[in-house]
mmCIF file of N, CA and C in Angstrom:
data_model
loop_
_atom_site.group_PDB
_atom_site.id
_atom_site.type_symbol
_atom_site.label_atom_id
_atom_site.label_comp_id
_atom_site.label_asym_id
_atom_site.label_seq_id
_atom_site.Cartn_x
_atom_site.Cartn_y
_atom_site.Cartn_z
ATOM 1 N N UNK A 1 77.526 39.751 27.250
ATOM 2 C CA UNK A 1 78.645 38.858 27.476
ATOM 3 C C UNK A 1 78.278 37.444 26.999
ATOM 4 N N UNK A 2 79.117 36.882 26.175
ATOM 5 C CA UNK A 2 78.891 35.540 25.658
ATOM 6 C C UNK A 2 79.146 34.505 26.746
ATOM 7 N N UNK A 3 78.244 33.548 26.822
ATOM 8 C CA UNK A 3 78.414 32.417 27.738
ATOM 9 C C UNK A 3 78.506 31.152 26.895
ATOM 10 N N UNK A 4 79.017 30.100 27.513
ATOM 11 C CA UNK A 4 79.218 28.833 26.808
ATOM 12 C C UNK A 4 78.580 27.717 27.619
ATOM 13 N N UNK A 5 77.881 26.845 26.938
ATOM 14 C CA UNK A 5 77.088 25.797 27.589
ATOM 15 C C UNK A 5 77.473 24.425 27.085
ATOM 16 N N UNK A 6 77.384 23.459 27.987
ATOM 17 C CA UNK A 6 77.551 22.052 27.644
ATOM 18 C C UNK A 6 76.272 21.350 28.083
ATOM 19 N N UNK A 7 75.579 20.747 27.126
ATOM 20 C CA UNK A 7 74.370 19.982 27.423
ATOM 21 C C UNK A 7 74.686 18.502 27.268
ATOM 22 N N UNK A 8 74.200 17.706 28.191
ATOM 23 C CA UNK A 8 74.432 16.261 28.172
ATOM 24 C C UNK A 8 73.178 15.593 27.630
ATOM 25 N N UNK A 9 73.316 15.016 26.433
ATOM 26 C CA UNK A 9 72.172 14.459 25.707
ATOM 27 C C UNK A 9 72.667 13.285 24.870
ATOM 28 N N UNK A 10 71.850 12.248 24.733
ATOM 29 C CA UNK A 10 72.245 11.102 23.909
ATOM 30 C C UNK A 10 72.471 11.535 22.459
ATOM 31 N N UNK A 11 73.362 10.833 21.780
ATOM 32 C CA UNK A 11 73.694 11.191 20.393
ATOM 33 C C UNK A 11 72.479 11.130 19.481
ATOM 34 N N UNK A 12 71.595 10.156 19.676
ATOM 35 C CA UNK A 12 70.400 10.072 18.834
ATOM 36 C C UNK A 12 69.573 11.352 18.931
ATOM 37 N N UNK A 13 69.400 11.869 20.139
ATOM 38 C CA UNK A 13 68.625 13.095 20.330
ATOM 39 C C UNK A 13 69.381 14.314 19.814
ATOM 40 N N UNK A 14 70.697 14.327 19.970
ATOM 41 C CA UNK A 14 71.495 15.426 19.432
ATOM 42 C C UNK A 14 71.337 15.489 17.922
ATOM 43 N N UNK A 15 71.434 14.365 17.271
ATOM 44 C CA UNK A 15 71.319 14.352 15.800
ATOM 45 C C UNK A 15 69.976 14.889 15.334
ATOM 46 N N UNK A 16 68.915 14.573 16.055
ATOM 47 C CA UNK A 16 67.594 15.095 15.695
ATOM 48 C C UNK A 16 67.558 16.613 15.861
ATOM 49 N N UNK A 17 68.125 17.104 16.953
ATOM 50 C CA UNK A 17 68.173 18.547 17.181
ATOM 51 C C UNK A 17 68.983 19.268 16.122
ATOM 52 N N UNK A 18 70.112 18.700 15.725
ATOM 53 C CA UNK A 18 70.937 19.305 14.679
ATOM 54 C C UNK A 18 70.163 19.323 13.369
ATOM 55 N N UNK A 19 69.541 18.226 13.031
ATOM 56 C CA UNK A 19 68.774 18.134 11.788
ATOM 57 C C UNK A 19 67.672 19.194 11.723
ATOM 58 N N UNK A 20 67.006 19.435 12.856
ATOM 59 C CA UNK A 20 65.883 20.368 12.896
ATOM 60 C C UNK A 20 66.269 21.770 13.391
ATOM 61 N N UNK A 21 67.538 21.959 13.802
ATOM 62 C CA UNK A 21 68.033 23.276 14.178
ATOM 63 C C UNK A 21 67.578 23.798 15.523
ATOM 64 N N UNK A 22 67.429 22.907 16.501
ATOM 65 C CA UNK A 22 67.018 23.358 17.827
ATOM 66 C C UNK A 22 67.871 22.738 18.916
ATOM 67 N N UNK A 23 67.824 23.374 20.101
ATOM 68 C CA UNK A 23 68.466 22.846 21.309
ATOM 69 C C UNK A 23 67.392 22.550 22.331
ATOM 70 N N UNK A 24 67.630 21.505 23.072
ATOM 71 C CA UNK A 24 66.749 21.110 24.165
ATOM 72 C C UNK A 24 67.656 20.504 25.224
ATOM 73 N N UNK A 25 67.393 20.794 26.489
ATOM 74 C CA UNK A 25 68.255 20.279 27.557
ATOM 75 C C UNK A 25 67.421 19.976 28.786
ATOM 76 N N UNK A 26 67.991 19.176 29.669
ATOM 77 C CA UNK A 26 67.351 18.822 30.939
ATOM 78 C C UNK A 26 65.927 18.330 30.742
ATOM 79 N N UNK A 27 65.757 17.407 29.832
ATOM 80 C CA UNK A 27 64.450 16.800 29.560
ATOM 81 C C UNK A 27 63.404 17.838 29.170
ATOM 82 N N UNK A 28 63.845 18.874 28.451
ATOM 83 C CA UNK A 28 62.923 19.861 27.916
ATOM 84 C C UNK A 28 62.485 20.940 28.881
ATOM 85 N N UNK A 29 63.190 21.097 29.987
ATOM 86 C CA UNK A 29 62.797 22.115 30.977
ATOM 87 C C UNK A 29 63.016 23.526 30.425
ATOM 88 N N UNK A 30 62.056 24.373 30.693
ATOM 89 C CA UNK A 30 62.101 25.759 30.223
ATOM 90 C C UNK A 30 63.323 26.498 30.761
ATOM 91 N N UNK A 31 63.600 26.331 32.040
ATOM 92 C CA UNK A 31 64.693 27.082 32.666
ATOM 93 C C UNK A 31 66.035 26.807 31.988
ATOM 94 N N UNK A 32 66.225 25.599 31.485
ATOM 95 C CA UNK A 32 67.497 25.254 30.842
ATOM 96 C C UNK A 32 67.720 26.090 29.587
ATOM 97 N N UNK A 33 66.750 26.124 28.689
ATOM 98 C CA UNK A 33 66.951 26.856 27.435
ATOM 99 C C UNK A 33 66.821 28.356 27.605
ATOM 100 N N UNK A 34 66.138 28.796 28.640
ATOM 101 C CA UNK A 34 66.024 30.239 28.848
ATOM 102 C C UNK A 34 67.290 30.833 29.454
ATOM 103 N N UNK A 35 68.163 30.017 29.982
ATOM 104 C CA UNK A 35 69.463 30.503 30.444
ATOM 105 C C UNK A 35 70.346 30.876 29.259
ATOM 106 N N UNK A 36 70.107 30.225 28.125
ATOM 107 C CA UNK A 36 70.885 30.468 26.920
ATOM 108 C C UNK A 36 70.389 31.742 26.230
ATOM 109 N N UNK A 37 71.323 32.527 25.693
ATOM 110 C CA UNK A 37 70.989 33.774 25.000
ATOM 111 C C UNK A 37 71.591 33.748 23.595
ATOM 112 N N UNK A 38 71.020 34.538 22.712
ATOM 113 C CA UNK A 38 71.537 34.634 21.342
ATOM 114 C C UNK A 38 73.032 34.951 21.375
ATOM 115 N N UNK A 39 73.797 34.208 20.593
ATOM 116 C CA UNK A 39 75.243 34.388 20.530
ATOM 117 C C UNK A 39 76.029 33.488 21.462
ATOM 118 N N UNK A 40 75.360 32.856 22.422
ATOM 119 C CA UNK A 40 76.049 31.921 23.311
ATOM 120 C C UNK A 40 76.494 30.683 22.540
ATOM 121 N N UNK A 41 77.582 30.087 22.972
ATOM 122 C CA UNK A 41 78.060 28.842 22.376
ATOM 123 C C UNK A 41 77.435 27.644 23.071
ATOM 124 N N UNK A 42 77.181 26.599 22.304
ATOM 125 C CA UNK A 42 76.595 25.365 22.835
ATOM 126 C C UNK A 42 77.348 24.157 22.297
ATOM 127 N N UNK A 43 77.720 23.272 23.208
ATOM 128 C CA UNK A 43 78.352 21.992 22.861
ATOM 129 C C UNK A 43 77.506 20.892 23.479
ATOM 130 N N UNK A 44 77.327 19.819 22.724
ATOM 131 C CA UNK A 44 76.651 18.643 23.277
ATOM 132 C C UNK A 44 77.680 17.575 23.599
ATOM 133 N N UNK A 45 77.521 16.987 24.773
ATOM 134 C CA UNK A 45 78.289 15.819 25.181
ATOM 135 C C UNK A 45 77.314 14.662 25.266
ATOM 136 N N UNK A 46 77.651 13.572 24.604
ATOM 137 C CA UNK A 46 76.789 12.389 24.597
ATOM 138 C C UNK A 46 77.503 11.222 25.262
ATOM 139 N N UNK A 47 76.999 10.775 26.420
ATOM 140 C CA UNK A 47 77.618 9.620 27.062
ATOM 141 C C UNK A 47 77.341 8.326 26.298
ATOM 142 N N UNK A 48 76.164 8.269 25.629
ATOM 143 C CA UNK A 48 75.747 7.050 24.922
ATOM 144 C C UNK A 48 75.084 7.417 23.599
ATOM 145 N N UNK A 49 74.887 6.403 22.767
ATOM 146 C CA UNK A 49 74.178 6.643 21.512
ATOM 147 C C UNK A 49 72.692 6.849 21.753
ATOM 148 N N UNK A 50 72.102 6.107 22.691
ATOM 149 C CA UNK A 50 70.678 6.228 23.004
ATOM 150 C C UNK A 50 70.472 6.784 24.397
ATOM 151 N N UNK A 51 69.234 7.188 24.689
ATOM 152 C CA UNK A 51 68.967 7.852 25.964
ATOM 153 C C UNK A 51 69.242 6.955 27.166
ATOM 154 N N UNK A 52 68.674 5.785 27.210
ATOM 155 C CA UNK A 52 68.895 4.889 28.348
ATOM 156 C C UNK A 52 69.661 3.625 27.954
ATOM 157 N N UNK A 53 69.813 3.456 26.677
ATOM 158 C CA UNK A 53 70.544 2.292 26.192
ATOM 159 C C UNK A 53 71.444 2.742 25.066
ATOM 160 N N UNK A 54 72.044 1.785 24.436
ATOM 161 C CA UNK A 54 72.934 2.121 23.342
ATOM 162 C C UNK A 54 74.377 2.015 23.775
ATOM 163 N N UNK A 55 75.220 2.157 22.805
ATOM 164 C CA UNK A 55 76.647 2.010 23.008
ATOM 165 C C UNK A 55 77.237 3.239 23.711
ATOM 166 N N UNK A 56 78.096 3.030 24.693
ATOM 167 C CA UNK A 56 78.780 4.174 25.306
ATOM 168 C C UNK A 56 79.715 4.825 24.287
ATOM 169 N N UNK A 57 79.650 6.156 24.178
ATOM 170 C CA UNK A 57 80.552 6.859 23.251
ATOM 171 C C UNK A 57 81.359 7.956 23.940
ATOM 172 N N UNK A 58 80.825 8.566 24.992
ATOM 173 C CA UNK A 58 81.540 9.580 25.774
ATOM 174 C C UNK A 58 82.249 10.595 24.885
ATOM 175 N N UNK A 59 81.458 11.269 24.036
ATOM 176 C CA UNK A 59 82.019 12.182 23.037
ATOM 177 C C UNK A 59 81.241 13.488 22.948
ATOM 178 N N UNK A 60 81.947 14.520 22.492
ATOM 179 C CA UNK A 60 81.289 15.757 22.113
ATOM 180 C C UNK A 60 80.702 15.504 20.729
ATOM 181 N N UNK A 61 79.411 15.751 20.565
ATOM 182 C CA UNK A 61 78.736 15.309 19.340
ATOM 183 C C UNK A 61 78.160 16.422 18.476
ATOM 184 N N UNK A 62 78.084 17.638 18.965
ATOM 185 C CA UNK A 62 77.611 18.764 18.149
ATOM 186 C C UNK A 62 78.058 20.056 18.802
ATOM 187 N N UNK A 63 78.168 21.102 17.977
ATOM 188 C CA UNK A 63 78.566 22.420 18.464
ATOM 189 C C UNK A 63 77.868 23.472 17.619
ATOM 190 N N UNK A 64 77.486 24.560 18.271
ATOM 191 C CA UNK A 64 76.814 25.619 17.539
ATOM 192 C C UNK A 64 76.685 26.885 18.363
ATOM 193 N N UNK A 65 75.895 27.814 17.815
ATOM 194 C CA UNK A 65 75.650 29.107 18.440
ATOM 195 C C UNK A 65 74.149 29.297 18.589
ATOM 196 N N UNK A 66 73.733 29.753 19.745
ATOM 197 C CA UNK A 66 72.314 30.003 19.983
ATOM 198 C C UNK A 66 71.867 31.135 19.057
ATOM 199 N N UNK A 67 70.793 30.893 18.310
ATOM 200 C CA UNK A 67 70.267 31.873 17.361
ATOM 201 C C UNK A 67 69.368 32.879 18.078
ATOM 202 N N UNK A 68 69.090 33.967 17.397
ATOM 203 C CA UNK A 68 68.201 34.989 17.942
ATOM 204 C C UNK A 68 66.781 34.438 18.010
ATOM 205 N N UNK A 69 66.022 34.895 18.972
ATOM 206 C CA UNK A 69 64.632 34.469 19.111
ATOM 207 C C UNK A 69 64.380 33.836 20.462
ATOM 208 N N UNK A 70 63.131 33.810 20.865
ATOM 209 C CA UNK A 70 62.779 33.274 22.187
ATOM 210 C C UNK A 70 62.724 31.747 22.211
ATOM 211 N N UNK A 71 62.709 31.214 23.416
ATOM 212 C CA UNK A 71 62.447 29.782 23.591
ATOM 213 C C UNK A 71 60.983 29.533 23.247
ATOM 214 N N UNK A 72 60.676 28.323 22.805
ATOM 215 C CA UNK A 72 59.286 27.970 22.507
ATOM 216 C C UNK A 72 59.010 26.566 23.007
ATOM 217 N N UNK A 73 57.739 26.290 23.205
ATOM 218 C CA UNK A 73 57.319 24.984 23.693
ATOM 219 C C UNK A 73 56.629 24.227 22.568
ATOM 220 N N UNK A 74 56.898 22.931 22.493
ATOM 221 C CA UNK A 74 56.274 22.076 21.481
ATOM 222 C C UNK A 74 55.532 20.943 22.173
ATOM 223 N N UNK A 75 54.665 20.324 21.427
ATOM 224 C CA UNK A 75 53.934 19.172 21.948
ATOM 225 C C UNK A 75 54.333 17.952 21.141
ATOM 226 N N UNK A 76 54.816 16.948 21.833
ATOM 227 C CA UNK A 76 55.236 15.707 21.172
ATOM 228 C C UNK A 76 54.555 14.517 21.833
ATOM 229 N N UNK A 77 54.564 13.419 21.132
ATOM 230 C CA UNK A 77 54.077 12.133 21.649
ATOM 231 C C UNK A 77 52.658 12.232 22.195
ATOM 232 N N UNK A 78 51.767 12.779 21.380
ATOM 233 C CA UNK A 78 50.364 12.817 21.765
ATOM 234 C C UNK A 78 50.058 13.710 22.946
ATOM 235 N N UNK A 79 50.872 14.736 23.165
ATOM 236 C CA UNK A 79 50.611 15.682 24.243
ATOM 237 C C UNK A 79 51.198 15.305 25.585
ATOM 238 N N UNK A 80 51.883 14.165 25.662
ATOM 239 C CA UNK A 80 52.462 13.727 26.932
ATOM 240 C C UNK A 80 53.763 14.451 27.267
ATOM 241 N N UNK A 81 54.441 14.947 26.256
ATOM 242 C CA UNK A 81 55.745 15.566 26.441
ATOM 243 C C UNK A 81 55.716 16.928 25.769
ATOM 244 N N UNK A 82 55.973 17.991 26.537
ATOM 245 C CA UNK A 82 55.916 19.357 26.022
ATOM 246 C C UNK A 82 57.230 20.090 26.320
ATOM 247 N N UNK A 83 58.290 19.744 25.580
ATOM 248 C CA UNK A 83 59.601 20.336 25.855
ATOM 249 C C UNK A 83 59.727 21.780 25.354
ATOM 250 N N UNK A 84 60.652 22.501 25.977
ATOM 251 C CA UNK A 84 61.019 23.848 25.556
ATOM 252 C C UNK A 84 62.297 23.771 24.733
ATOM 253 N N UNK A 85 62.386 24.629 23.709
ATOM 254 C CA UNK A 85 63.519 24.591 22.780
ATOM 255 C C UNK A 85 63.996 25.992 22.439
ATOM 256 N N UNK A 86 65.229 26.049 21.903
ATOM 257 C CA UNK A 86 65.824 27.274 21.364
ATOM 258 C C UNK A 86 66.381 26.954 19.997
ATOM 259 N N UNK A 87 66.355 27.917 19.100
ATOM 260 C CA UNK A 87 66.963 27.754 17.776
ATOM 261 C C UNK A 87 68.486 27.835 17.917
ATOM 262 N N UNK A 88 69.163 26.997 17.136
ATOM 263 C CA UNK A 88 70.625 26.936 17.168
ATOM 264 C C UNK A 88 71.155 26.879 15.738
ATOM 265 N N UNK A 89 72.232 27.624 15.500
ATOM 266 C CA UNK A 89 72.966 27.526 14.240
ATOM 267 C C UNK A 89 74.119 26.562 14.494
ATOM 268 N N UNK A 90 73.944 25.318 14.052
ATOM 269 C CA UNK A 90 74.961 24.293 14.272
ATOM 270 C C UNK A 90 76.038 24.355 13.204
ATOM 271 N N UNK A 91 77.256 24.019 13.590
ATOM 272 C CA UNK A 91 78.342 23.864 12.630
ATOM 273 C C UNK A 91 78.259 22.436 12.107
ATOM 274 N N UNK A 92 77.785 22.301 10.908
ATOM 275 C CA UNK A 92 77.547 20.972 10.344
ATOM 276 C C UNK A 92 78.827 20.299 9.850
ATOM 277 N N UNK A 93 79.953 21.004 9.935
ATOM 278 C CA UNK A 93 81.229 20.378 9.577
ATOM 279 C C UNK A 93 81.891 19.723 10.786
ATOM 280 N N UNK A 94 81.307 19.916 11.968
ATOM 281 C CA UNK A 94 81.917 19.398 13.202
ATOM 282 C C UNK A 94 81.979 17.874 13.203
ATOM 283 N N UNK A 95 83.060 17.375 13.754
ATOM 284 C CA UNK A 95 83.206 15.924 13.902
ATOM 285 C C UNK A 95 83.121 15.568 15.373
ATOM 286 N N UNK A 96 82.727 14.361 15.662
ATOM 287 C CA UNK A 96 82.675 13.895 17.053
ATOM 288 C C UNK A 96 84.086 13.759 17.601
ATOM 289 N N UNK A 97 84.234 14.127 18.869
ATOM 290 C CA UNK A 97 85.535 14.029 19.531
ATOM 291 C C UNK A 97 85.315 13.397 20.901
ATOM 292 N N UNK A 98 86.067 12.350 21.182
ATOM 293 C CA UNK A 98 85.974 11.685 22.487
ATOM 294 C C UNK A 98 86.473 12.617 23.584
ATOM 295 N N UNK A 99 85.768 12.655 24.700
ATOM 296 C CA UNK A 99 86.176 13.514 25.811
ATOM 297 C C UNK A 99 87.561 13.121 26.325
ATOM 298 N N UNK A 100 87.891 11.838 26.259
ATOM 299 C CA UNK A 100 89.205 11.388 26.728
ATOM 300 C C UNK A 100 90.340 12.026 25.934
ATOM 301 N N UNK A 101 90.080 12.388 24.658
ATOM 302 C CA UNK A 101 91.106 13.032 23.835
ATOM 303 C C UNK A 101 91.431 14.442 24.314
ATOM 304 N N UNK A 102 90.524 15.051 25.082
ATOM 305 C CA UNK A 102 90.706 16.446 25.512
ATOM 306 C C UNK A 102 90.816 16.618 27.018
ATOM 307 N N UNK A 103 90.658 15.557 27.761
ATOM 308 C CA UNK A 103 90.607 15.657 29.239
ATOM 309 C C UNK A 103 91.768 16.422 29.837
ATOM 310 N N UNK A 104 92.962 16.231 29.334
ATOM 311 C CA UNK A 104 94.142 16.893 29.898
ATOM 312 C C UNK A 104 94.125 18.403 29.678
ATOM 313 N N UNK A 105 93.331 18.884 28.723
ATOM 314 C CA UNK A 105 93.306 20.313 28.390
ATOM 315 C C UNK A 105 92.119 21.072 28.973
ATOM 316 N N UNK A 106 91.111 20.369 29.459
ATOM 317 C CA UNK A 106 89.861 21.023 29.862
ATOM 318 C C UNK A 106 89.813 21.403 31.343
ATOM 319 N N UNK A 107 89.283 22.598 31.606
ATOM 320 C CA UNK A 107 89.016 22.999 32.989
ATOM 321 C C UNK A 107 87.971 22.071 33.600
ATOM 322 N N UNK A 108 86.974 21.713 32.803
ATOM 323 C CA UNK A 108 85.864 20.870 33.255
ATOM 324 C C UNK A 108 86.343 19.569 33.888
ATOM 325 N N UNK A 109 87.339 18.954 33.294
ATOM 326 C CA UNK A 109 87.795 17.642 33.751
ATOM 327 C C UNK A 109 89.013 17.724 34.682
ATOM 328 N N UNK A 110 89.371 18.927 35.096
ATOM 329 C CA UNK A 110 90.555 19.086 35.945
ATOM 330 C C UNK A 110 90.271 18.887 37.427
ATOM 331 N N UNK A 111 89.003 18.743 37.776
ATOM 332 C CA UNK A 111 88.632 18.569 39.185
ATOM 333 C C UNK A 111 88.225 17.120 39.440
ATOM 334 N N UNK A 112 88.453 16.641 40.661
ATOM 335 C CA UNK A 112 88.005 15.280 40.979
ATOM 336 C C UNK A 112 86.483 15.179 40.824
ATOM 337 N N UNK A 113 86.035 14.022 40.471
ATOM 338 C CA UNK A 113 84.597 13.754 40.316
ATOM 339 C C UNK A 113 83.923 14.670 39.302
ATOM 340 N N UNK A 114 84.648 15.071 38.258
ATOM 341 C CA UNK A 114 84.078 15.960 37.249
ATOM 342 C C UNK A 114 82.864 15.337 36.568
ATOM 343 N N UNK A 115 82.797 14.027 36.512
ATOM 344 C CA UNK A 115 81.655 13.360 35.888
ATOM 345 C C UNK A 115 80.348 13.640 36.608
ATOM 346 N N UNK A 116 80.414 13.881 37.909
ATOM 347 C CA UNK A 116 79.204 14.191 38.671
ATOM 348 C C UNK A 116 78.585 15.511 38.207
ATOM 349 N N UNK A 117 79.407 16.456 37.788
ATOM 350 C CA UNK A 117 78.917 17.747 37.298
ATOM 351 C C UNK A 117 78.039 17.547 36.068
ATOM 352 N N UNK A 118 78.387 16.581 35.247
ATOM 353 C CA UNK A 118 77.637 16.336 34.020
ATOM 354 C C UNK A 118 76.220 15.846 34.293
ATOM 355 N N UNK A 119 75.985 15.312 35.464
ATOM 356 C CA UNK A 119 74.641 14.826 35.801
ATOM 357 C C UNK A 119 73.619 15.951 35.891
ATOM 358 N N UNK A 120 74.082 17.175 35.984
ATOM 359 C CA UNK A 120 73.160 18.319 35.995
ATOM 360 C C UNK A 120 72.436 18.472 34.668
ATOM 361 N N UNK A 121 73.037 17.950 33.599
ATOM 362 C CA UNK A 121 72.396 18.007 32.285
ATOM 363 C C UNK A 121 72.759 19.228 31.470
ATOM 364 N N UNK A 122 72.953 20.359 32.120
ATOM 365 C CA UNK A 122 73.372 21.591 31.448
ATOM 366 C C UNK A 122 74.327 22.316 32.390
ATOM 367 N N UNK A 123 75.556 22.518 31.921
ATOM 368 C CA UNK A 123 76.552 23.201 32.738
ATOM 369 C C UNK A 123 77.208 24.297 31.912
ATOM 370 N N UNK A 124 77.624 25.338 32.610
ATOM 371 C CA UNK A 124 78.320 26.417 31.924
ATOM 372 C C UNK A 124 79.791 26.027 31.769
ATOM 373 N N UNK A 125 80.313 26.257 30.578
ATOM 374 C CA UNK A 125 81.723 25.999 30.280
ATOM 375 C C UNK A 125 82.511 27.297 30.334
ATOM 376 N N UNK A 126 83.793 27.184 30.563
ATOM 377 C CA UNK A 126 84.666 28.344 30.434
ATOM 378 C C UNK A 126 84.892 28.617 28.948
ATOM 379 N N UNK A 127 85.262 29.859 28.632
ATOM 380 C CA UNK A 127 85.598 30.198 27.241
ATOM 381 C C UNK A 127 86.760 29.340 26.758
ATOM 382 N N UNK A 128 87.704 29.067 27.659
ATOM 383 C CA UNK A 128 88.850 28.212 27.320
ATOM 384 C C UNK A 128 88.377 26.836 26.864
ATOM 385 N N UNK A 129 87.493 26.208 27.644
ATOM 386 C CA UNK A 129 87.018 24.868 27.297
ATOM 387 C C UNK A 129 86.257 24.879 25.973
ATOM 388 N N UNK A 130 85.415 25.888 25.769
ATOM 389 C CA UNK A 130 84.669 25.956 24.510
ATOM 390 C C UNK A 130 85.638 26.069 23.339
ATOM 391 N N UNK A 131 86.695 26.854 23.505
ATOM 392 C CA UNK A 131 87.684 27.015 22.447
ATOM 393 C C UNK A 131 88.417 25.703 22.164
ATOM 394 N N UNK A 132 88.807 24.990 23.211
ATOM 395 C CA UNK A 132 89.509 23.706 23.037
ATOM 396 C C UNK A 132 88.608 22.707 22.302
ATOM 397 N N UNK A 133 87.362 22.623 22.729
ATOM 398 C CA UNK A 133 86.421 21.681 22.106
ATOM 399 C C UNK A 133 86.148 22.091 20.664
ATOM 400 N N UNK A 134 85.941 23.380 20.446
ATOM 401 C CA UNK A 134 85.674 23.879 19.095
ATOM 402 C C UNK A 134 86.833 23.569 18.139
ATOM 403 N N UNK A 135 88.050 23.839 18.590
ATOM 404 C CA UNK A 135 89.218 23.547 17.735
ATOM 405 C C UNK A 135 89.287 22.057 17.395
ATOM 406 N N UNK A 136 88.974 21.216 18.353
ATOM 407 C CA UNK A 136 89.015 19.766 18.109
ATOM 408 C C UNK A 136 87.908 19.318 17.159
ATOM 409 N N UNK A 137 86.745 19.936 17.271
ATOM 410 C CA UNK A 137 85.591 19.504 16.467
ATOM 411 C C UNK A 137 85.589 20.102 15.058
ATOM 412 N N UNK A 138 86.012 21.357 14.941
ATOM 413 C CA UNK A 138 85.934 22.019 13.630
ATOM 414 C C UNK A 138 87.243 22.621 13.173
ATOM 415 N N UNK A 139 88.292 22.509 13.979
ATOM 416 C CA UNK A 139 89.608 22.975 13.555
ATOM 417 C C UNK A 139 89.780 24.475 13.563
ATOM 418 N N UNK A 140 88.987 25.187 14.347
ATOM 419 C CA UNK A 140 89.140 26.653 14.383
ATOM 420 C C UNK A 140 89.570 27.108 15.748
#
């Protein structure tokens, strides 16, 4: 059964992941990427351009499908950071879409305090929401 995921990550980090073809969520925690399976849909929501700073953008910034293969761990920044990742086939034709443009159509934003849900870093989306976001980002 296909599942759909929304990861909350700064746009700068999303762009790096798209460029290199990987997904990382919840500050590189293994459990986050191991929940994802080959064929699952993934959307990134970026509240800002940078992780702790940068311009607020509140937009969906990338979309793709989890590729076949296991999660793997990498070593970055001199061994201080060892995040877990999954391979992703990103749709490189996708355009950024502001969440405000889709709020009226999404299950995610239909509940009070929906922004608090995003603080989890990785949330499961309904198939409906993934379809709405996908159509807005890539026109399909």
